[in-house]
XYZ file of C-alpha atoms in Angstrom:
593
model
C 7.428 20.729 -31.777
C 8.102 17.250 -33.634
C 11.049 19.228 -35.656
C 13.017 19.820 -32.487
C 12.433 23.468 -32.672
C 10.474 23.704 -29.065
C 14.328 21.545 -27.710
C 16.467 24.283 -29.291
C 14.652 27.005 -27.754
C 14.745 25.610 -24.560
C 19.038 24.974 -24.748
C 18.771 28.156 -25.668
C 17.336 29.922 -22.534
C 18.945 27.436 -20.982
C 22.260 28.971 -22.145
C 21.256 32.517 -22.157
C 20.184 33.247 -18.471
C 23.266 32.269 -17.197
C 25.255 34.876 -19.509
C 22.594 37.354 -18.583
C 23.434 36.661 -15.345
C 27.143 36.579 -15.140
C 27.262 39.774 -17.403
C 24.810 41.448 -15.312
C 22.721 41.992 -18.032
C 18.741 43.264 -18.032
C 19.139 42.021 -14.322
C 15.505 43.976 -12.682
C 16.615 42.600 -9.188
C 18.728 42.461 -6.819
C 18.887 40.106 -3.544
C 20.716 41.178 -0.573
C 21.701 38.848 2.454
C 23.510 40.755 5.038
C 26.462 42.415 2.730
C 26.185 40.502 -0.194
C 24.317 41.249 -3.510
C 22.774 38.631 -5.891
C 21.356 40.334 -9.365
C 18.879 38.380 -10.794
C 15.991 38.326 -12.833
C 12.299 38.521 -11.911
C 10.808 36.939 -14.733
C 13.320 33.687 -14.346
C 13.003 33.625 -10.406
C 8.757 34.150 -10.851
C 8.964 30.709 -13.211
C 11.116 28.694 -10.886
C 10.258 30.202 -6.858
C 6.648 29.988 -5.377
C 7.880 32.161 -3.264
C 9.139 35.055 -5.621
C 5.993 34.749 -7.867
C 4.003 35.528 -5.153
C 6.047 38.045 -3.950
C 6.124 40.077 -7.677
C 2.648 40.097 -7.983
C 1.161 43.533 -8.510
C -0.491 44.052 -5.501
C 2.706 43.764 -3.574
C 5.138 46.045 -2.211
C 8.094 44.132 -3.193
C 6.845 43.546 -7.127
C 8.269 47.652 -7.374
C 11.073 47.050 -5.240
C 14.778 46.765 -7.264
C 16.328 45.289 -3.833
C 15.076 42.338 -1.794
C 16.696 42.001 1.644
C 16.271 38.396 2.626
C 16.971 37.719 6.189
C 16.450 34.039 6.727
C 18.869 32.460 4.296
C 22.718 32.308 4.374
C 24.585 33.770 1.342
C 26.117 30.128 0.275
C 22.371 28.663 0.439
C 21.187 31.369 -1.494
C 23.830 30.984 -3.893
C 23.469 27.596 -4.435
C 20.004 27.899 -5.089
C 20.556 30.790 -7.792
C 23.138 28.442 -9.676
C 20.147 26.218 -9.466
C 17.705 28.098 -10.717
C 19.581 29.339 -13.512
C 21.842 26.251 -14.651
C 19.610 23.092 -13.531
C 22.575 22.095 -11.530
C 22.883 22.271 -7.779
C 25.934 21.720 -6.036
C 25.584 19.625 -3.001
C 27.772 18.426 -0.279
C 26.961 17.781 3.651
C 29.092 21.098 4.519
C 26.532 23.395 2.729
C 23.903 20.626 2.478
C 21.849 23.011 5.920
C 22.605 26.181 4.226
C 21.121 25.002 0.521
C 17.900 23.302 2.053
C 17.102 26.112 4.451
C 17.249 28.359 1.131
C 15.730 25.922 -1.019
C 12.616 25.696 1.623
C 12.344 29.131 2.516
C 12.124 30.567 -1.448
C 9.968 27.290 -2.340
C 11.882 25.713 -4.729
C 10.839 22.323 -4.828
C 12.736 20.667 -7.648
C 15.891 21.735 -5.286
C 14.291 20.241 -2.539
C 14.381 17.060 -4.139
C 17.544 16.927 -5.328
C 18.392 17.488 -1.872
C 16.031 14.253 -0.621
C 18.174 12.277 -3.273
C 21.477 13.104 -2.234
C 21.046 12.103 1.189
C 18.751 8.928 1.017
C 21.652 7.806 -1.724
C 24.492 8.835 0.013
C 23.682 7.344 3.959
C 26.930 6.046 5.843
C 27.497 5.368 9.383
C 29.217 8.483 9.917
C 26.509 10.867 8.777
C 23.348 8.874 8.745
C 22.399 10.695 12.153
C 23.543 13.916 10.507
C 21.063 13.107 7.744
C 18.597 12.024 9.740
C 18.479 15.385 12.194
C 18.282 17.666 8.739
C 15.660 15.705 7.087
C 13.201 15.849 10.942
C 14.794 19.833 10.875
C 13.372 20.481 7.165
C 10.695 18.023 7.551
C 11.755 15.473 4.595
C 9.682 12.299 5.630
C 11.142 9.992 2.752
C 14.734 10.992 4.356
C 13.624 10.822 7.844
C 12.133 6.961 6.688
C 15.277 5.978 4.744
C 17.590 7.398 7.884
C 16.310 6.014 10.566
C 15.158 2.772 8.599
C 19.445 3.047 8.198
C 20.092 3.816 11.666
C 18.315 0.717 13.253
C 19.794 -1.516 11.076
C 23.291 -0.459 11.422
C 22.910 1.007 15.225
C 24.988 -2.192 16.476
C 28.109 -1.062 14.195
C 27.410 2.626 15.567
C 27.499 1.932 18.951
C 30.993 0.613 17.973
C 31.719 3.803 16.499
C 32.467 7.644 18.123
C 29.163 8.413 20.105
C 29.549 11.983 19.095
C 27.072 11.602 16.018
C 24.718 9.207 17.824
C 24.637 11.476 21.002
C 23.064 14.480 18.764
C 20.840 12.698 17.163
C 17.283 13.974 17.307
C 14.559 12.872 20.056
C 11.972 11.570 17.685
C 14.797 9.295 15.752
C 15.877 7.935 19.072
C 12.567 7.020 20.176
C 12.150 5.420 16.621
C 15.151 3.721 17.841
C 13.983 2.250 21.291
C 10.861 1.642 20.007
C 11.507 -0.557 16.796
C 11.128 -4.277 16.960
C 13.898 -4.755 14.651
C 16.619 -3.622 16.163
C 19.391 -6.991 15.535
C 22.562 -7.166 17.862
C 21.930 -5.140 20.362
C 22.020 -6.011 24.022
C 19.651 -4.257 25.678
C 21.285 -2.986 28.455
C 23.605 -1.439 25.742
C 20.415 0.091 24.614
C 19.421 1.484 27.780
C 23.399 2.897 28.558
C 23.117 4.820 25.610
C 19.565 6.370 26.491
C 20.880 7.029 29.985
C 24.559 9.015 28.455
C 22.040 10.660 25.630
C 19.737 12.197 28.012
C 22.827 13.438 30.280
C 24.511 15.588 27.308
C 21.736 18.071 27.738
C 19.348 19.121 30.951
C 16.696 20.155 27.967
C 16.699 16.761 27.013
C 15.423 14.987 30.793
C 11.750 15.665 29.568
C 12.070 12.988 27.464
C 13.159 10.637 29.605
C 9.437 8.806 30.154
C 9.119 8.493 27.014
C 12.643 7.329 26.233
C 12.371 4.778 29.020
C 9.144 3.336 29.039
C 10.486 0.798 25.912
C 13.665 -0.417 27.495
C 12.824 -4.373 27.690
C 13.738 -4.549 30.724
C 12.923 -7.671 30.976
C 16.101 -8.543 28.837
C 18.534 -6.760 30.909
C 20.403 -8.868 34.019
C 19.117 -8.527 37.357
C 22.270 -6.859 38.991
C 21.839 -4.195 36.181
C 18.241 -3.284 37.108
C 18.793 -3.103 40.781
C 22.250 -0.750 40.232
C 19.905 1.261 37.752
C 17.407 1.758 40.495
C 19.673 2.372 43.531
C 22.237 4.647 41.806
C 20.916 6.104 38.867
C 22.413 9.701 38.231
C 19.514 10.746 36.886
C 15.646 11.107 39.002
C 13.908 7.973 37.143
C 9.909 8.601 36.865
C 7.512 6.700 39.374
C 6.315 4.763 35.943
C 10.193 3.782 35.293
C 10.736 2.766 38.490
C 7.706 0.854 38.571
C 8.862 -1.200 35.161
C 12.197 -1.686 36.829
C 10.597 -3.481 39.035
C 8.251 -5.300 37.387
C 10.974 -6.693 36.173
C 13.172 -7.814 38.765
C 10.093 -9.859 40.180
C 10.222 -11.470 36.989
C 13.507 -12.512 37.117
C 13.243 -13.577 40.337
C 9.933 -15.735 39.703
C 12.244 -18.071 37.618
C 9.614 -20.886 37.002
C 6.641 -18.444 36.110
C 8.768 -16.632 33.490
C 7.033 -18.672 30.734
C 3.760 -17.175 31.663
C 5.133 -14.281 32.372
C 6.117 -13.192 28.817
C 5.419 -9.703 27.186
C 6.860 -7.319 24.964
C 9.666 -6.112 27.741
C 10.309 -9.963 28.049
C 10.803 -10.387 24.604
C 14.079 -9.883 22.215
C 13.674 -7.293 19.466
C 14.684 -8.863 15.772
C 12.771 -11.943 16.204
C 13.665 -15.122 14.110
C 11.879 -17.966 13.633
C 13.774 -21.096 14.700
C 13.037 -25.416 14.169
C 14.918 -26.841 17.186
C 15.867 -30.585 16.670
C 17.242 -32.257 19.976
C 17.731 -35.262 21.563
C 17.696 -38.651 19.857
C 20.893 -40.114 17.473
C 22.955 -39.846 14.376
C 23.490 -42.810 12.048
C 27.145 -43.394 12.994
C 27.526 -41.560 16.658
C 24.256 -43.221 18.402
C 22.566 -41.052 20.741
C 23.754 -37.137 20.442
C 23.462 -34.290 22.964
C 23.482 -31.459 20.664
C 20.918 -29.386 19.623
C 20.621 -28.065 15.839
C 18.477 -25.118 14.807
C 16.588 -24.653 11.198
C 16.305 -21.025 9.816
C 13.128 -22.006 8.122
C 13.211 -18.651 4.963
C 17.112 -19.148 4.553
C 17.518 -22.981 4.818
C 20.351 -23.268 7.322
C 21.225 -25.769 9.789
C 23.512 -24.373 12.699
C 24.428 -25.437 16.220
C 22.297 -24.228 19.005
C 23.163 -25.795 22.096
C 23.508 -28.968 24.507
C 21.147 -30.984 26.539
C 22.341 -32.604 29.753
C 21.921 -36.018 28.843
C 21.590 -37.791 25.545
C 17.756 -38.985 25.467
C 15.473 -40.389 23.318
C 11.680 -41.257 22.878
C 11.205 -38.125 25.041
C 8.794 -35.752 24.405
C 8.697 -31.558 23.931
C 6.357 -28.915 24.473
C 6.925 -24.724 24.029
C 5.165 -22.083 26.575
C 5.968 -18.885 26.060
C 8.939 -19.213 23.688
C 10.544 -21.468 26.277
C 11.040 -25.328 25.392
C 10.426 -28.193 27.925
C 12.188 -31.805 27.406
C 9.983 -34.076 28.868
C 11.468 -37.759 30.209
C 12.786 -40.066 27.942
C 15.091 -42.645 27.846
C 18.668 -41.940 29.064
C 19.843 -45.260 30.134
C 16.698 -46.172 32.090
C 13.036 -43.969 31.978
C 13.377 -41.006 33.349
C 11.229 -38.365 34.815
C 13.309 -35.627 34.035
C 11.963 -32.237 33.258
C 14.548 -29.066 31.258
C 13.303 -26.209 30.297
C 15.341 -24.445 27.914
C 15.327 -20.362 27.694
C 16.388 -19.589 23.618
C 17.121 -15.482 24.669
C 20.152 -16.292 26.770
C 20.991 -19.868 25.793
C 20.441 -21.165 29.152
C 19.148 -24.611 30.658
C 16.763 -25.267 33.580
C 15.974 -27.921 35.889
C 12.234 -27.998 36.627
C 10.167 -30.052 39.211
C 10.242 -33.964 37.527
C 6.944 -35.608 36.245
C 5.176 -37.583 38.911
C 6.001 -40.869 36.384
C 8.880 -41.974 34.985
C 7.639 -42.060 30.903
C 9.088 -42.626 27.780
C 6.915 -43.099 24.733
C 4.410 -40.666 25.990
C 2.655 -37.550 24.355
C 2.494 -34.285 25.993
C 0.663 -31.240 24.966
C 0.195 -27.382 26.168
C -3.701 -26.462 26.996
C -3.524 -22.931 28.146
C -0.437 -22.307 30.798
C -0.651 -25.910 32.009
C 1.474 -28.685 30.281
C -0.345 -32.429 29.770
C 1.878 -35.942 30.046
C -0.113 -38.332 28.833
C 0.456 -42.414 28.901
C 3.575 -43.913 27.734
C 5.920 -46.146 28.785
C 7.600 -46.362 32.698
C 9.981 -48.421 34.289
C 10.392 -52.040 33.500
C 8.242 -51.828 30.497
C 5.061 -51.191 32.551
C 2.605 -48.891 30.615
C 0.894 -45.928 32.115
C -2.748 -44.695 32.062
C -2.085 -41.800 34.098
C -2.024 -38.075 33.160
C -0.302 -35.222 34.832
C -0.913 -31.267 34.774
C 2.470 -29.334 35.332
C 1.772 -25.827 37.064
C 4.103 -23.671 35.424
C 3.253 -21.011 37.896
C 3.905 -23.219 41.049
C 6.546 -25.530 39.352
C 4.105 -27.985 40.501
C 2.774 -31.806 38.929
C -0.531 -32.961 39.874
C -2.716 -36.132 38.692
C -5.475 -35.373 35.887
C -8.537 -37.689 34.778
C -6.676 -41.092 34.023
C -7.004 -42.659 30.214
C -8.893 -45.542 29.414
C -6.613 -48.241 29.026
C -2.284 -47.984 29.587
C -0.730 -47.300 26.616
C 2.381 -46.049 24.904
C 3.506 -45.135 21.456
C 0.484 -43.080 20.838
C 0.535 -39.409 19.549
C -1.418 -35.989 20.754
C -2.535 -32.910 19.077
C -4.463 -29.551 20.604
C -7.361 -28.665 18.370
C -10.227 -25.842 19.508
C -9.074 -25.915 23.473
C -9.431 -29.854 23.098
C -6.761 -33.232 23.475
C -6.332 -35.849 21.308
C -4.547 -38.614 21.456
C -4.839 -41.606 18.649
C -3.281 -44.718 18.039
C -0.579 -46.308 19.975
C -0.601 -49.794 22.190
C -2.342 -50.964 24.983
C -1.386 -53.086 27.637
C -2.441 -56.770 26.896
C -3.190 -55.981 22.879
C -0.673 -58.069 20.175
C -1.349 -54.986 17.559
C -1.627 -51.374 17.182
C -5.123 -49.534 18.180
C -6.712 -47.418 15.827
C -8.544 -45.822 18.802
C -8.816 -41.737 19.194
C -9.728 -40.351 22.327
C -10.635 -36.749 23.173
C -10.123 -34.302 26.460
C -11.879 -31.149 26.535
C -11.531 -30.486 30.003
C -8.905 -31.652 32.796
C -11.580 -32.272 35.259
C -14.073 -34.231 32.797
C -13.364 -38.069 31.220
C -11.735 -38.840 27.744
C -14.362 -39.297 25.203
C -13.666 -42.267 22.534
C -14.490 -40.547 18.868
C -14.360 -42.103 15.083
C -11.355 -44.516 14.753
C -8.338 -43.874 12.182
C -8.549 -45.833 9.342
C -4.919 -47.396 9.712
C -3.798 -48.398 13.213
C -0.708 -46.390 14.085
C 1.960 -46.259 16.413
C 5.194 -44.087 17.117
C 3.352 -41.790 14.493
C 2.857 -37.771 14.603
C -0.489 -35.950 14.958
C -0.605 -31.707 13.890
C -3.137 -29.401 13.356
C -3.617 -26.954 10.771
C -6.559 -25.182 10.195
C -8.716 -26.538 13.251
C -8.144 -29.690 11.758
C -6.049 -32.641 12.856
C -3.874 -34.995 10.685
C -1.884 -38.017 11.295
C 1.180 -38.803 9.938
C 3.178 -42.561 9.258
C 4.220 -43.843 12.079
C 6.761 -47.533 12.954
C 6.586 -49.437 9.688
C 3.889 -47.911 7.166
C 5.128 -48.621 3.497
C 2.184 -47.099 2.279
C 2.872 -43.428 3.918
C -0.977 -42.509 3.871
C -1.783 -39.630 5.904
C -5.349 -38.996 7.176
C -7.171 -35.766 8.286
C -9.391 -35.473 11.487
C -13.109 -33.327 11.086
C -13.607 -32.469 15.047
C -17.003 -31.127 14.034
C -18.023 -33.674 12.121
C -15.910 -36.726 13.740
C -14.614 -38.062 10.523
C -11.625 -39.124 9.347
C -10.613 -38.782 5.532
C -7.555 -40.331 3.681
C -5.427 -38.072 1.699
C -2.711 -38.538 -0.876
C 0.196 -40.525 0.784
C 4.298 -38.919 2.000
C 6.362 -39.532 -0.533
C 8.472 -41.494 0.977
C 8.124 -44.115 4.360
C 9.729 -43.239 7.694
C 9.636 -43.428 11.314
C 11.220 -41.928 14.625
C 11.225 -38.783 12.833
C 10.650 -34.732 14.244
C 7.364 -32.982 13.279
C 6.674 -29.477 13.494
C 4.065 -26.977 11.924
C 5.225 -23.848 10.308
C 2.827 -21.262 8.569
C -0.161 -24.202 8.443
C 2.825 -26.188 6.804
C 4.081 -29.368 8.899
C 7.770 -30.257 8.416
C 8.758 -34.185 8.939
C 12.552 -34.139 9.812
C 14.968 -37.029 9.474
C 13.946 -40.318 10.560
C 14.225 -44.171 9.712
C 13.234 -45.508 6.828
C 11.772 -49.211 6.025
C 13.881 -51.143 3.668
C 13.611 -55.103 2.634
C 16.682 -55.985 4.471
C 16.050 -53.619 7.759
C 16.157 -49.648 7.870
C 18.361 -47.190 6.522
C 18.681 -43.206 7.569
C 16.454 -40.591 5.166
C 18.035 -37.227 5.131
C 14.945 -35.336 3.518
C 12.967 -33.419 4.935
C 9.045 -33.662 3.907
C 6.745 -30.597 3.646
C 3.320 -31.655 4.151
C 0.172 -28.994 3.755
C -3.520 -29.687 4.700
C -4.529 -28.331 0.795
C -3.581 -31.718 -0.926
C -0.327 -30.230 -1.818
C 3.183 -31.268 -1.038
C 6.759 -31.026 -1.848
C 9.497 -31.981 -0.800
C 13.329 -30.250 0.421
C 15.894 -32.629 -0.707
C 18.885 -31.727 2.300
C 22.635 -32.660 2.958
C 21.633 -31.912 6.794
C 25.677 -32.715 7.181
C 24.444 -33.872 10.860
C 23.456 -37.148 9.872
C 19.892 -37.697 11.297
C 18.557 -40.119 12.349
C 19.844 -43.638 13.818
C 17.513 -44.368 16.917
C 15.053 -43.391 18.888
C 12.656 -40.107 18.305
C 14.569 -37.019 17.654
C 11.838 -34.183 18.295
C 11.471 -31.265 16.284
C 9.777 -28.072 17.791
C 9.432 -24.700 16.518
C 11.421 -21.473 18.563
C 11.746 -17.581 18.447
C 14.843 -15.681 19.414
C 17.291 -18.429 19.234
C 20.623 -16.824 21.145
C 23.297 -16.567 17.964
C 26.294 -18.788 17.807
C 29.524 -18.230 15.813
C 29.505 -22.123 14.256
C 27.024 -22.371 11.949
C 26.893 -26.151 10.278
C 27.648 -25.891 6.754
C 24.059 -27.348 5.418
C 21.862 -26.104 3.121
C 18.481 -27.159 1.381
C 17.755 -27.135 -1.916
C 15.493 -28.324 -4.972
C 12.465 -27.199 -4.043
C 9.816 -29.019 -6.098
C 6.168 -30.073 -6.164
C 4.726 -33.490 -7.319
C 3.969 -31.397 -10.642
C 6.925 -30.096 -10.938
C 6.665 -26.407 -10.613
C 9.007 -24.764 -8.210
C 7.545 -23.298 -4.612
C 9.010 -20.106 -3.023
C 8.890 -20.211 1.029
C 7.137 -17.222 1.983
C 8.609 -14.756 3.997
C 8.128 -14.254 7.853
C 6.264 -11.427 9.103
């Protein structure tokens, strides 16, 4: 009532049941579980128990009965549940926690149940998060069981650390969440797979899940040596289907060149992160560089990556199946020099070199084949010739030859298609505004609409199926133009902020990121450290960055765009910031899936 009469009866009850209870008073019931007796009283246990309502209805047995046996509940649970029932308060700790959700379940008291649900989703640490998580699949408690083993794949790199007594009883279904999640950070697989091997070994009832315990070890991921050991002198009787993985994956590791067209889930790390890898070219006051930087693109952080061979510039770079190829390059002289670098174990390889020493060149990725087009060879002689790399065979072969030699020219894949645009050709004084297209490696290049601006050393992406060009050596004006492929037109959009050239270029979420560079001055150039986001929806804005790593003094430092970059310990102490539009209203990155 709006007097407060309706509260005060309530406190009242509230307070009265319980001295009822404790004074044994007008109890009508009493509960036995083995030798111990609970008085209580019908109409209170009706109001608050599913369970005892139906139970005392009139058609029943037990609704004349003065003593209830129960036989599936333990005195403390039952007690517990009592106190509940008559005080609102339920005492909880993971000693009794079994005992007052078995009673709690069994009488069908749901407001206990969820007190229960609370205290263990708000109370999860390493050392009884498995605990948690084999009560809540026991008493079927799906927020739990989500919170628990949400908890447990996050964390299982600290509890592997820990005793293995807790994580070897934890229940089948979490462990297969376990093996199965995508997300599961710092963990070495063939930690992974140890752990599965010692879990299944604690108890013989447990080798009929080993299939399906098994069958998502990325096996893939785990060394060689490992994989043949596992197979040759396992102590448990692996499956025909395991044993067929297990190999599966040693031919894989085996067919080192193919491994790029090779890839699948049991190739691939769990916890992916996406990755900008800037390599090769120079800072402002060391000249040409060998390291290689890596951009967390959601939590703007530069750190160091890795090291190529040789410092190089004007090269080009290409990904296939998360691995990324340097292509030539200047070192000292043109080179036709082919790495391929594998991000999952932070490891280098030597490929078969390009037919042609180039420099200057554009290369591109048209199904599992990679495309080295033009550029620049030895003694300043220009090429017209293109070359297919076999990833499969590790082999170069020729492809249908441009029109004319030329170098400084830029390429971009749109709908199964080349392009290349711009650039110079042997025997021309300027730049060409010429485009040229490649549908298929066996057909001829087709000449389609000109650019507007004649370009060269510029950057070509696409985004949405269509294909923009970006400044290239010596544009003040910083327009950008878009390519139609179905119509073949060109339109001229709203100009870069700011003028640059030798700079990285990479596309992120239809986004393309410029990266360091030169930029034109009166009296020469000068280094930009900004980074420029450009999108294909006439917005932009632009990342002001201390990169700290002091990009860019010569030559083309490529940008390219990575998954499951190995971790380091150094990270470079860089961050970006100011994050504003032309408008000024602030931008928030979106998230990664």
């Amino acid at each position: 009532k709006a007097d407060g009469s309706a509260v005060d009866v309530h406190r009242h009850l509230g307070g009265l049941f319980p001295t009822l209870r404790s004074e044994g008073f007008l109890c009508d019931i009493l509960l036995k579980v083995k030798e111990n007796e609970f008085p209580a009283h019908k109409s209170l246990l009706a109001c608050s128990s599913d369970y005892f309502r139906a139970m005392f209805k009139s058609y029943t047995q037990e609704s004349k009965a003065s003593v209830i046996h129960l036989q599936v509940v333990s005195p403390t649970g039952l007690q517990h549940v009592l106190d509940f029932i008559y005080t609102s308060l339920l005492p909880l700790s993971f000693e009794s926690l079994e005992d007052t959700l078995e009673a709690a379940s069994y009488l069908q008291v749901t407001d206990a149940i969820g007190l229960c649900n609370q205290y263990l989703v708000n109370n999860l640490t390493l050392e009884n998060c498995c605990f948690s998580a084999n009560v809540a699949r026991k008493f079927y408690l799906p927020d739990v069981l989500a919170a628990t083993e949400k908890y447990i794949i996050s964390n299982f790199w600290k509890l592997l650390d820990l005793d293995f007594t807790g994580l070897l009883q934890l229940n089948f279904r979490s462990l297969l969440a376990v093996v199965k999640s995508p997300d599961l950070p710092r963990v070495k697989e063939t930690c992974l797979l140890n752990f599965v091997l010692m879990w299944l070994k604690q108890d013989s009832s447990r080798l009929d899940h080993r299939s399906s315990l098994l069958e998502h070890i990325r096996y893939g991921l785990i060394p060689v040596e490992d994989l043949r050991k596992i197979y040759t002198q396992s102590e448990m009787p692996l499956t025909a289907g395991i044993k067929c993985l297990i190999i599966k994956a040693i031919n894989y590791h085996t067919s080192v060149y193919k491994q790029p067209v090779l890839q699948d889930k049991s190739t691939t790390l769990r916890n992916q992160k996406t990755r900008i890898i800037l390599l090769g070219g120079g800072r402002a006051n060391e000249g040409l560089v060998t390291d290689v930087v890596a951009f967390d693109v959601y939590n703007h952080r530069w750190r160091a990556l890795t090291h190529v061979q040789d410092r190089v510039q004007n090269h080009s770079v290409c990904v296939v199946g998360n691995f990324l190829y340097v292509l030539g390059g200047e070192i000292e002289d043109v080179t036709n020099k082919v790495h391929r670098y594998d991000p999952r174990f932070n490891r280098w390889t030597q490929v078969t070199g390009m037919l042609e020493k180039r420099c200057q060149f554009s290369s591109c990725v048209l199904g599992n084949s990679i495309c080295a087009i033009g550029g620049r060879g030895e003694n300043g002689l220009l090429h017209s010739s293109v070359e297919v790399y076999d990833i499969s065979r590790d082999r170069w072969r020729k492809a249908t030859e441009l029109p004319c030699k030329i170098h400084g020219h830029a390429g971009a894949i749109c709908k199964n298609t080349i392009y290349i645009s711009g650039g110079k050709c042997t025997g021309q004084a300027s730049t060409s505004k010429d485009v040229y297209s490649l549908s298929s490696l066996e057909e001829q290049w087709v000449k389609q609409a000109p650019m507007s601006i004649a370009r060269f050393g510029h950057q070509m992406a696409t985004i949405r199926e269509a294909i923009f060009t970006f400044l290239g050596l010596y544009e003040p004006f910083s327009e950008i133009e878009r390519y139609d492929p179905d119509q073949n037109q060109w339109t001229r959009l709203r100009p870069l902020t700011y003028d640059r050239f030798c700079y990285g270029l990479v596309v992120v979420e239809e986004t393309a990121l410029l990266i360091g560079g030169k930029k034109c001055l009166l009296n020469g150039t000068n280094i930009t450290l900004d980074q420029e986001f450009y999108t294909n929806v006439n917005t932009r804005f632009v990342i002001h960055v201390d990169l700290n790593i002091g990009l860019l003094k010569m030559g083309y430092r490529k940008a390219t765009l990575l998954y499951n970059c190995a971790k380091s310990a150094k990270h470079l102490q860089s961050e970006c910031h100011n994050i504003t539009r032309k408008e000024g209203r602030k931008i928030k990155i979106k998230e990664g899936k």
